[in-house]
Amino acid sequence: MSHSVGVRRAGLGPVLAAVAVAFTTGGLLAIRPGLGVAVLGAICFVPVVMVSVPLGIAAWITALSVVLGLATTWMELLIAAAWLGSLIASRTTIRQLLPGQQFLVGALALLLAWMSLSLLWARDAQAAWEDLRWWLVAGGLLVVLATSITTPARLRLILLAFILGALLSAGIGSLQSGPPLLAASHRFAGLDGDPNDFAGQLLVAIVFAAALAVEGRRWSVRAALVASIVGLTLALAATQSRGGLLAAGVVVAVAVVLYGRQRRAVLLVVALVVTVSGAWFAVYPHELGRVTTVNDAAAVGRSTLWLVAWRIAADYTPEGIGLNNFRIVSPNYVRRPGLLREVEQIDSRHIVHDTYLQLLAETGIVGLTLFLAVVGACLQAARRAAKQFEHSGEMDLARLARAVMLAVVGLLTTQVFLSNGYDARFWVLLALGPAMLTMAHRLPGRDPNEDVRREAPAPG
């Protein structure tokens, strides 16, 4: 009898816990809706990521566009915990997870190590540590994602997550500030808050929507993706982002080269994007002036920041001034010889608004070189994957590999005007290259030692 009572009590425990969680969540939804939604999302996310790490990653990528702050950070921690658990259970090494990609792993390790060392000479070590944490997270994300996206179905799920996130951000942002066609009085930023960052997000989603539309087998799927391209392009034009539109031009030029014989599909997508964006600027021609003007206050202010960054980089070669220390050191350069037209940009402690110049000033030529080495290794991995997919007759996957390259090129272009080198979405894109190369490496009929031999030094 006592045993049965104990069993019933043990069975009541989870029920009572579930009831308590339900009441607590319901109370939060009533009192503080934002916090309540975050708690509810976390409750739903835990079982998802424990069952499938790739599915959890897709949910997190979507959430990056609509949920900001602590919620996405906790999602990252849960993904890392689930990934680590699966890694321990399978007893797999990083070398086995990323075959033939020792250069990437080494360059990433050196980059993070160099950035960590910069704390030793940074004038403000606390400020440097604040940035270093995000760089360490970014490096960890690359490894986790590159070793988790191991099948074509998972890859497509990630690409769809980018599209869905951008659409949700644009849609909810339109509800808050008015549709892009009716909101020409201000720059459209979706839920991102920064129209330039949002433009990069939209460009990536457009590239992936176009790639999936080309390979789509069902007309209904193609129609939905084409409609997505129209809506995303409209939002991109409404951001009035010069960097975003410049990046779009670069992506088109690179796409024509990458896709070669498939240029017809590229030109059709370009025609659609140009038509939609042209229609928006035709309705609001005065907004075109902001996009084409290169000598307004914002442009002059950015050029002032760039000039100071160059001066700092020249004075602190090759080590730099330490992560996140540009705003600490830059005021000392206001009184140096040479014209600075927007000195208030320095006095108000702005960042450089250029990822490459910021890295050059803060981590020196060593840090910038290692960053570019990591980026180059990821792009090279995507290129090799595309070649191997073509050789194996997997033309759809080859197109997707090139789409990943285009998305990375697009964000690399926007980072000429932004200082967000550790942005999570950018590192997700970088991770897709190594992930696809591993996918190609595991194709049936391939020699598993081919990539290792390719990287090995020649005898003698």
CSV table of C-alpha atoms in Angstrom, one decimal, residues 38-342:
chain,number,residue,atom,x,y,z
A,38,ALA,CA,9.7,34.9,-23.9
A,39,VAL,CA,9.1,32.4,-21.1
A,40,LEU,CA,6.5,30.5,-23.2
A,41,GLY,CA,9.0,30.4,-26.1
A,42,ALA,CA,11.7,29.0,-23.9
A,43,ILE,CA,9.4,26.3,-22.6
A,44,CYS,CA,8.6,25.3,-26.1
A,45,PHE,CA,12.2,25.6,-27.3
A,46,VAL,CA,13.9,23.3,-24.8
A,47,PRO,CA,12.2,20.0,-26.0
A,48,VAL,CA,12.7,21.1,-29.6
A,49,VAL,CA,16.5,21.5,-29.3
A,50,MET,CA,16.9,18.4,-27.2
A,51,VAL,CA,15.2,16.3,-29.8
A,52,SER,CA,16.9,17.9,-32.8
A,53,VAL,CA,19.8,20.4,-32.7
A,54,PRO,CA,19.3,21.5,-36.3
A,55,LEU,CA,15.6,22.2,-35.7
A,56,GLY,CA,16.6,24.2,-32.6
A,57,ILE,CA,19.2,26.1,-34.7
A,58,ALA,CA,16.5,26.9,-37.3
A,59,ALA,CA,14.1,28.2,-34.6
A,60,TRP,CA,17.0,30.3,-33.1
A,61,ILE,CA,17.9,31.9,-36.5
A,62,THR,CA,14.2,32.9,-37.0
A,63,ALA,CA,14.1,34.3,-33.5
A,64,LEU,CA,17.2,36.4,-34.1
A,65,SER,CA,15.1,38.6,-36.4
A,66,VAL,CA,12.1,39.0,-34.1
A,67,VAL,CA,13.4,38.4,-30.5
A,68,LEU,CA,16.2,40.5,-29.2
A,69,GLY,CA,18.4,40.4,-26.1
A,70,LEU,CA,18.6,37.7,-23.4
A,71,ALA,CA,16.1,35.3,-25.0
A,72,THR,CA,18.3,34.5,-28.0
A,73,THR,CA,21.4,34.3,-25.8
A,74,TRP,CA,19.7,31.6,-23.7
A,75,MET,CA,18.7,29.8,-26.9
A,76,GLU,CA,22.4,29.8,-28.0
A,77,LEU,CA,23.4,28.3,-24.6
A,78,LEU,CA,20.8,25.6,-25.0
A,79,ILE,CA,21.9,24.8,-28.5
A,80,ALA,CA,25.5,24.6,-27.4
A,81,ALA,CA,24.5,22.3,-24.5
A,82,ALA,CA,22.5,20.0,-26.7
A,83,TRP,CA,25.3,19.9,-29.3
A,84,LEU,CA,28.0,19.1,-26.7
A,85,GLY,CA,25.8,16.3,-25.3
A,86,SER,CA,25.4,14.7,-28.7
A,87,LEU,CA,29.2,15.1,-29.3
A,88,ILE,CA,30.1,13.4,-26.0
A,89,ALA,CA,27.6,10.6,-26.7
A,90,SER,CA,29.0,9.9,-30.2
A,91,ARG,CA,32.6,10.3,-29.1
A,92,THR,CA,33.4,12.3,-32.2
A,93,THR,CA,36.4,14.6,-32.6
A,94,ILE,CA,36.4,18.0,-34.3
A,95,ARG,CA,38.7,16.6,-37.0
A,96,GLN,CA,36.2,13.9,-37.8
A,97,LEU,CA,33.4,16.5,-37.8
A,98,LEU,CA,35.2,18.8,-40.2
A,99,PRO,CA,37.3,16.5,-42.4
A,100,GLY,CA,40.0,18.1,-44.5
A,101,GLN,CA,39.4,21.6,-43.0
A,102,GLN,CA,42.3,21.9,-40.6
A,103,PHE,CA,43.2,25.3,-42.0
A,104,LEU,CA,39.8,26.7,-41.0
A,105,VAL,CA,40.0,25.3,-37.5
A,106,GLY,CA,43.6,26.6,-37.1
A,107,ALA,CA,42.8,30.1,-38.4
A,108,LEU,CA,39.7,30.3,-36.1
A,109,ALA,CA,41.7,29.3,-33.1
A,110,LEU,CA,44.5,31.8,-33.8
A,111,LEU,CA,42.0,34.6,-34.4
A,112,LEU,CA,40.3,34.0,-31.1
A,113,ALA,CA,43.6,33.6,-29.3
A,114,TRP,CA,45.0,36.9,-30.8
A,115,MET,CA,41.8,38.8,-29.8
A,116,SER,CA,42.1,37.4,-26.3
A,117,LEU,CA,45.7,38.5,-26.1
A,118,SER,CA,44.6,42.0,-27.1
A,119,LEU,CA,43.2,42.4,-23.5
A,120,LEU,CA,46.8,42.6,-22.3
A,121,TRP,CA,47.6,45.9,-24.1
A,122,ALA,CA,44.1,47.4,-24.3
A,123,ARG,CA,43.8,50.7,-22.5
A,124,ASP,CA,40.4,49.6,-21.2
A,125,ALA,CA,40.5,45.8,-20.6
A,126,GLN,CA,36.9,45.8,-19.5
A,127,ALA,CA,35.7,47.3,-22.8
A,128,ALA,CA,37.8,44.8,-24.6
A,129,TRP,CA,36.4,41.9,-22.7
A,130,GLU,CA,32.8,43.0,-23.6
A,131,ASP,CA,33.6,42.6,-27.3
A,132,LEU,CA,35.7,39.5,-26.8
A,133,ARG,CA,32.8,37.6,-25.3
A,134,TRP,CA,30.8,38.1,-28.5
A,135,TRP,CA,33.7,37.0,-30.7
A,136,LEU,CA,34.1,33.8,-28.7
A,137,VAL,CA,30.4,33.1,-29.1
A,138,ALA,CA,30.7,33.7,-32.8
A,139,GLY,CA,33.6,31.3,-33.1
A,140,GLY,CA,31.7,28.7,-31.1
A,141,LEU,CA,28.6,29.2,-33.3
A,142,LEU,CA,30.7,28.5,-36.4
A,143,VAL,CA,31.9,25.1,-35.1
A,144,VAL,CA,28.5,24.1,-33.7
A,145,LEU,CA,26.6,24.9,-36.9
A,146,ALA,CA,29.2,23.6,-39.3
A,147,THR,CA,29.1,20.3,-37.6
A,148,SER,CA,25.3,20.1,-37.1
A,149,ILE,CA,24.0,20.9,-40.6
A,150,THR,CA,24.9,17.6,-42.1
A,151,THR,CA,22.1,16.8,-44.6
A,152,PRO,CA,20.5,18.6,-47.5
A,153,ALA,CA,17.1,18.7,-45.6
A,154,ARG,CA,18.8,20.4,-42.7
A,155,LEU,CA,20.5,22.9,-45.0
A,156,ARG,CA,17.2,23.9,-46.7
A,157,LEU,CA,15.6,24.2,-43.2
A,158,ILE,CA,18.3,26.8,-42.3
A,159,LEU,CA,17.8,28.7,-45.5
A,160,LEU,CA,14.1,28.8,-44.9
A,161,ALA,CA,14.7,30.1,-41.4
A,162,PHE,CA,16.6,33.1,-42.8
A,163,ILE,CA,13.7,33.8,-45.2
A,164,LEU,CA,11.0,33.4,-42.5
A,165,GLY,CA,12.9,35.6,-40.0
A,166,ALA,CA,13.3,38.4,-42.5
A,167,LEU,CA,9.6,38.2,-43.5
A,168,LEU,CA,8.5,38.2,-39.8
A,169,SER,CA,10.7,41.2,-39.1
A,170,ALA,CA,9.4,43.1,-42.1
A,171,GLY,CA,5.8,42.1,-41.5
A,172,ILE,CA,5.7,42.9,-37.8
A,173,GLY,CA,7.8,46.1,-38.4
A,174,SER,CA,5.2,47.2,-41.0
A,175,LEU,CA,2.4,46.7,-38.4
A,176,GLN,CA,4.3,48.9,-36.0
A,177,SER,CA,5.5,51.7,-38.3
A,178,GLY,CA,3.2,51.3,-41.3
A,179,PRO,CA,3.8,49.4,-44.6
A,180,PRO,CA,7.0,50.3,-46.5
A,181,LEU,CA,5.0,51.8,-49.3
A,182,LEU,CA,3.3,54.2,-46.9
A,183,ALA,CA,6.4,54.9,-44.8
A,184,ALA,CA,8.6,56.9,-47.0
A,185,SER,CA,9.0,59.6,-44.5
A,186,HIS,CA,11.4,57.5,-42.5
A,187,ARG,CA,13.8,54.6,-43.2
A,188,PHE,CA,12.3,51.2,-42.7
A,189,ALA,CA,14.1,49.0,-40.2
A,190,GLY,CA,11.7,46.2,-39.5
A,191,LEU,CA,12.2,44.9,-36.0
A,192,ASP,CA,16.0,45.2,-36.3
A,193,GLY,CA,16.1,48.8,-35.3
A,194,ASP,CA,18.9,49.7,-37.8
A,195,PRO,CA,18.0,50.0,-41.4
A,196,ASN,CA,21.5,49.2,-42.6
A,197,ASP,CA,21.7,46.0,-40.6
A,198,PHE,CA,18.2,45.1,-41.7
A,199,ALA,CA,19.1,45.7,-45.4
A,200,GLY,CA,21.8,43.0,-45.1
A,201,GLN,CA,19.3,40.6,-43.5
A,202,LEU,CA,16.9,41.2,-46.3
A,203,LEU,CA,19.5,40.7,-49.0
A,204,VAL,CA,20.5,37.3,-47.6
A,205,ALA,CA,16.8,36.3,-47.5
A,206,ILE,CA,16.3,37.4,-51.1
A,207,VAL,CA,19.3,35.4,-52.3
A,208,PHE,CA,18.1,32.2,-50.5
A,209,ALA,CA,14.5,32.7,-51.6
A,210,ALA,CA,15.7,33.0,-55.2
A,211,ALA,CA,17.9,29.9,-54.9
A,212,LEU,CA,15.1,27.8,-53.4
A,213,ALA,CA,12.6,29.0,-56.0
A,214,VAL,CA,14.9,27.9,-58.9
A,215,GLU,CA,15.1,24.4,-57.5
A,216,GLY,CA,11.5,24.2,-56.4
A,217,ARG,CA,9.5,21.4,-57.9
A,218,ARG,CA,6.0,22.6,-57.0
A,219,TRP,CA,4.5,25.7,-58.6
A,220,SER,CA,2.8,26.6,-55.2
A,221,VAL,CA,6.2,26.6,-53.5
A,222,ARG,CA,7.8,28.7,-56.3
A,223,ALA,CA,4.9,31.1,-56.2
A,224,ALA,CA,5.3,31.6,-52.4
A,225,LEU,CA,9.0,32.1,-52.8
A,226,VAL,CA,8.6,34.6,-55.6
A,227,ALA,CA,6.0,36.5,-53.5
A,228,SER,CA,8.5,36.5,-50.7
A,229,ILE,CA,11.2,38.0,-53.0
A,230,VAL,CA,8.7,40.8,-54.0
A,231,GLY,CA,7.9,41.7,-50.3
A,232,LEU,CA,11.6,41.5,-49.2
A,233,THR,CA,12.7,43.6,-52.1
A,234,LEU,CA,10.1,46.2,-51.3
A,235,ALA,CA,11.4,46.3,-47.7
A,236,LEU,CA,15.0,46.5,-48.9
A,237,ALA,CA,14.2,49.6,-51.0
A,238,ALA,CA,12.4,51.2,-48.1
A,239,THR,CA,15.5,50.9,-45.9
A,240,GLN,CA,17.1,53.5,-48.2
A,241,SER,CA,20.4,51.8,-47.3
A,242,ARG,CA,23.3,52.8,-49.6
A,243,GLY,CA,25.3,49.9,-48.3
A,244,GLY,CA,22.5,47.4,-48.8
A,245,LEU,CA,21.9,48.6,-52.4
A,246,LEU,CA,25.6,48.5,-53.1
A,247,ALA,CA,25.8,45.0,-51.7
A,248,ALA,CA,22.9,44.0,-53.9
A,249,GLY,CA,24.9,45.3,-57.0
A,250,VAL,CA,28.0,43.3,-55.9
A,251,VAL,CA,25.9,40.2,-55.4
A,252,VAL,CA,24.4,40.5,-58.9
A,253,ALA,CA,27.9,40.9,-60.5
A,254,VAL,CA,29.3,37.9,-58.6
A,255,ALA,CA,26.1,35.8,-59.3
A,256,VAL,CA,26.6,36.3,-63.1
A,257,VAL,CA,30.1,34.9,-62.7
A,258,LEU,CA,29.3,32.1,-60.3
A,259,TYR,CA,26.3,30.6,-62.0
A,260,GLY,CA,27.8,30.7,-65.6
A,261,ARG,CA,25.4,28.7,-67.7
A,262,GLN,CA,22.5,29.4,-65.4
A,263,ARG,CA,22.7,33.2,-66.0
A,264,ARG,CA,19.1,33.2,-67.3
A,265,ALA,CA,17.7,32.4,-63.9
A,266,VAL,CA,19.9,35.0,-62.3
A,267,LEU,CA,18.8,37.6,-64.8
A,268,LEU,CA,15.1,36.8,-64.2
A,269,VAL,CA,15.6,37.3,-60.5
A,270,VAL,CA,17.5,40.5,-61.1
A,271,ALA,CA,14.8,41.8,-63.4
A,272,LEU,CA,12.2,41.1,-60.7
A,273,VAL,CA,14.2,42.8,-58.0
A,274,VAL,CA,15.0,45.9,-60.1
A,275,THR,CA,11.3,46.2,-61.2
A,276,VAL,CA,10.0,46.1,-57.6
A,277,SER,CA,12.6,48.4,-56.2
A,278,GLY,CA,12.3,50.7,-59.2
A,279,ALA,CA,8.6,50.9,-58.6
A,280,TRP,CA,9.1,52.0,-55.0
A,281,PHE,CA,11.5,54.7,-56.0
A,282,ALA,CA,9.2,55.8,-58.8
A,283,VAL,CA,6.4,56.3,-56.2
A,284,TYR,CA,8.8,58.2,-53.9
A,285,PRO,CA,11.5,59.8,-56.2
A,286,HIS,CA,12.7,62.2,-53.5
A,287,GLU,CA,13.9,59.2,-51.4
A,288,LEU,CA,16.2,58.2,-54.3
A,289,GLY,CA,18.2,61.3,-53.5
A,290,ARG,CA,19.3,60.0,-50.2
A,291,VAL,CA,20.5,56.7,-51.7
A,292,THR,CA,22.5,58.5,-54.5
A,293,THR,CA,23.9,61.3,-52.3
A,294,VAL,CA,27.4,60.5,-51.1
A,295,ASN,CA,28.3,63.8,-49.5
A,296,ASP,CA,25.6,64.2,-46.8
A,297,ALA,CA,26.3,64.5,-43.1
A,298,ALA,CA,26.1,60.7,-42.5
A,299,ALA,CA,28.7,60.0,-45.3
A,300,VAL,CA,31.0,62.8,-44.1
A,301,GLY,CA,30.8,61.6,-40.5
A,302,ARG,CA,31.6,58.1,-41.5
A,303,SER,CA,34.6,59.3,-43.5
A,304,THR,CA,35.9,61.1,-40.4
A,305,LEU,CA,35.7,57.9,-38.4
A,306,TRP,CA,37.5,56.1,-41.1
A,307,LEU,CA,40.3,58.6,-41.3
A,308,VAL,CA,40.8,58.4,-37.5
A,309,ALA,CA,40.8,54.6,-37.7
A,310,TRP,CA,43.6,54.7,-40.3
A,311,ARG,CA,45.7,57.0,-38.1
A,312,ILE,CA,45.3,54.7,-35.1
A,313,ALA,CA,46.1,51.7,-37.2
A,314,ALA,CA,49.3,53.4,-38.5
A,315,ASP,CA,50.4,54.3,-34.9
A,316,TYR,CA,49.7,50.9,-33.4
A,317,THR,CA,51.1,48.5,-35.9
A,318,PRO,CA,51.0,45.5,-35.8
A,319,GLU,CA,49.1,44.8,-32.6
A,320,GLY,CA,46.3,47.4,-32.6
A,321,ILE,CA,44.8,49.1,-29.6
A,322,GLY,CA,42.8,46.2,-28.3
A,323,LEU,CA,39.2,45.1,-28.9
A,324,ASN,CA,36.5,47.7,-28.5
A,325,ASN,CA,39.0,50.5,-27.6
A,326,PHE,CA,38.5,52.7,-30.7
A,327,ARG,CA,36.0,54.8,-28.8
A,328,ILE,CA,38.5,55.1,-25.9
A,329,VAL,CA,41.5,56.2,-28.0
A,330,SER,CA,39.9,58.1,-30.9
A,331,PRO,CA,39.3,61.4,-28.9
A,332,ASN,CA,43.1,61.7,-28.7
A,333,TYR,CA,43.3,62.2,-32.5
A,334,VAL,CA,40.9,65.1,-32.8
A,335,ARG,CA,43.7,67.7,-32.4
A,336,ARG,CA,46.1,65.9,-34.8
A,337,PRO,CA,47.0,67.7,-38.1
A,338,GLY,CA,44.6,67.1,-40.9
A,339,LEU,CA,41.0,68.2,-41.6
A,340,LEU,CA,38.2,66.4,-39.6
A,341,ARG,CA,34.9,67.7,-40.8
A,342,GLU,CA,32.6,65.9,-38.3
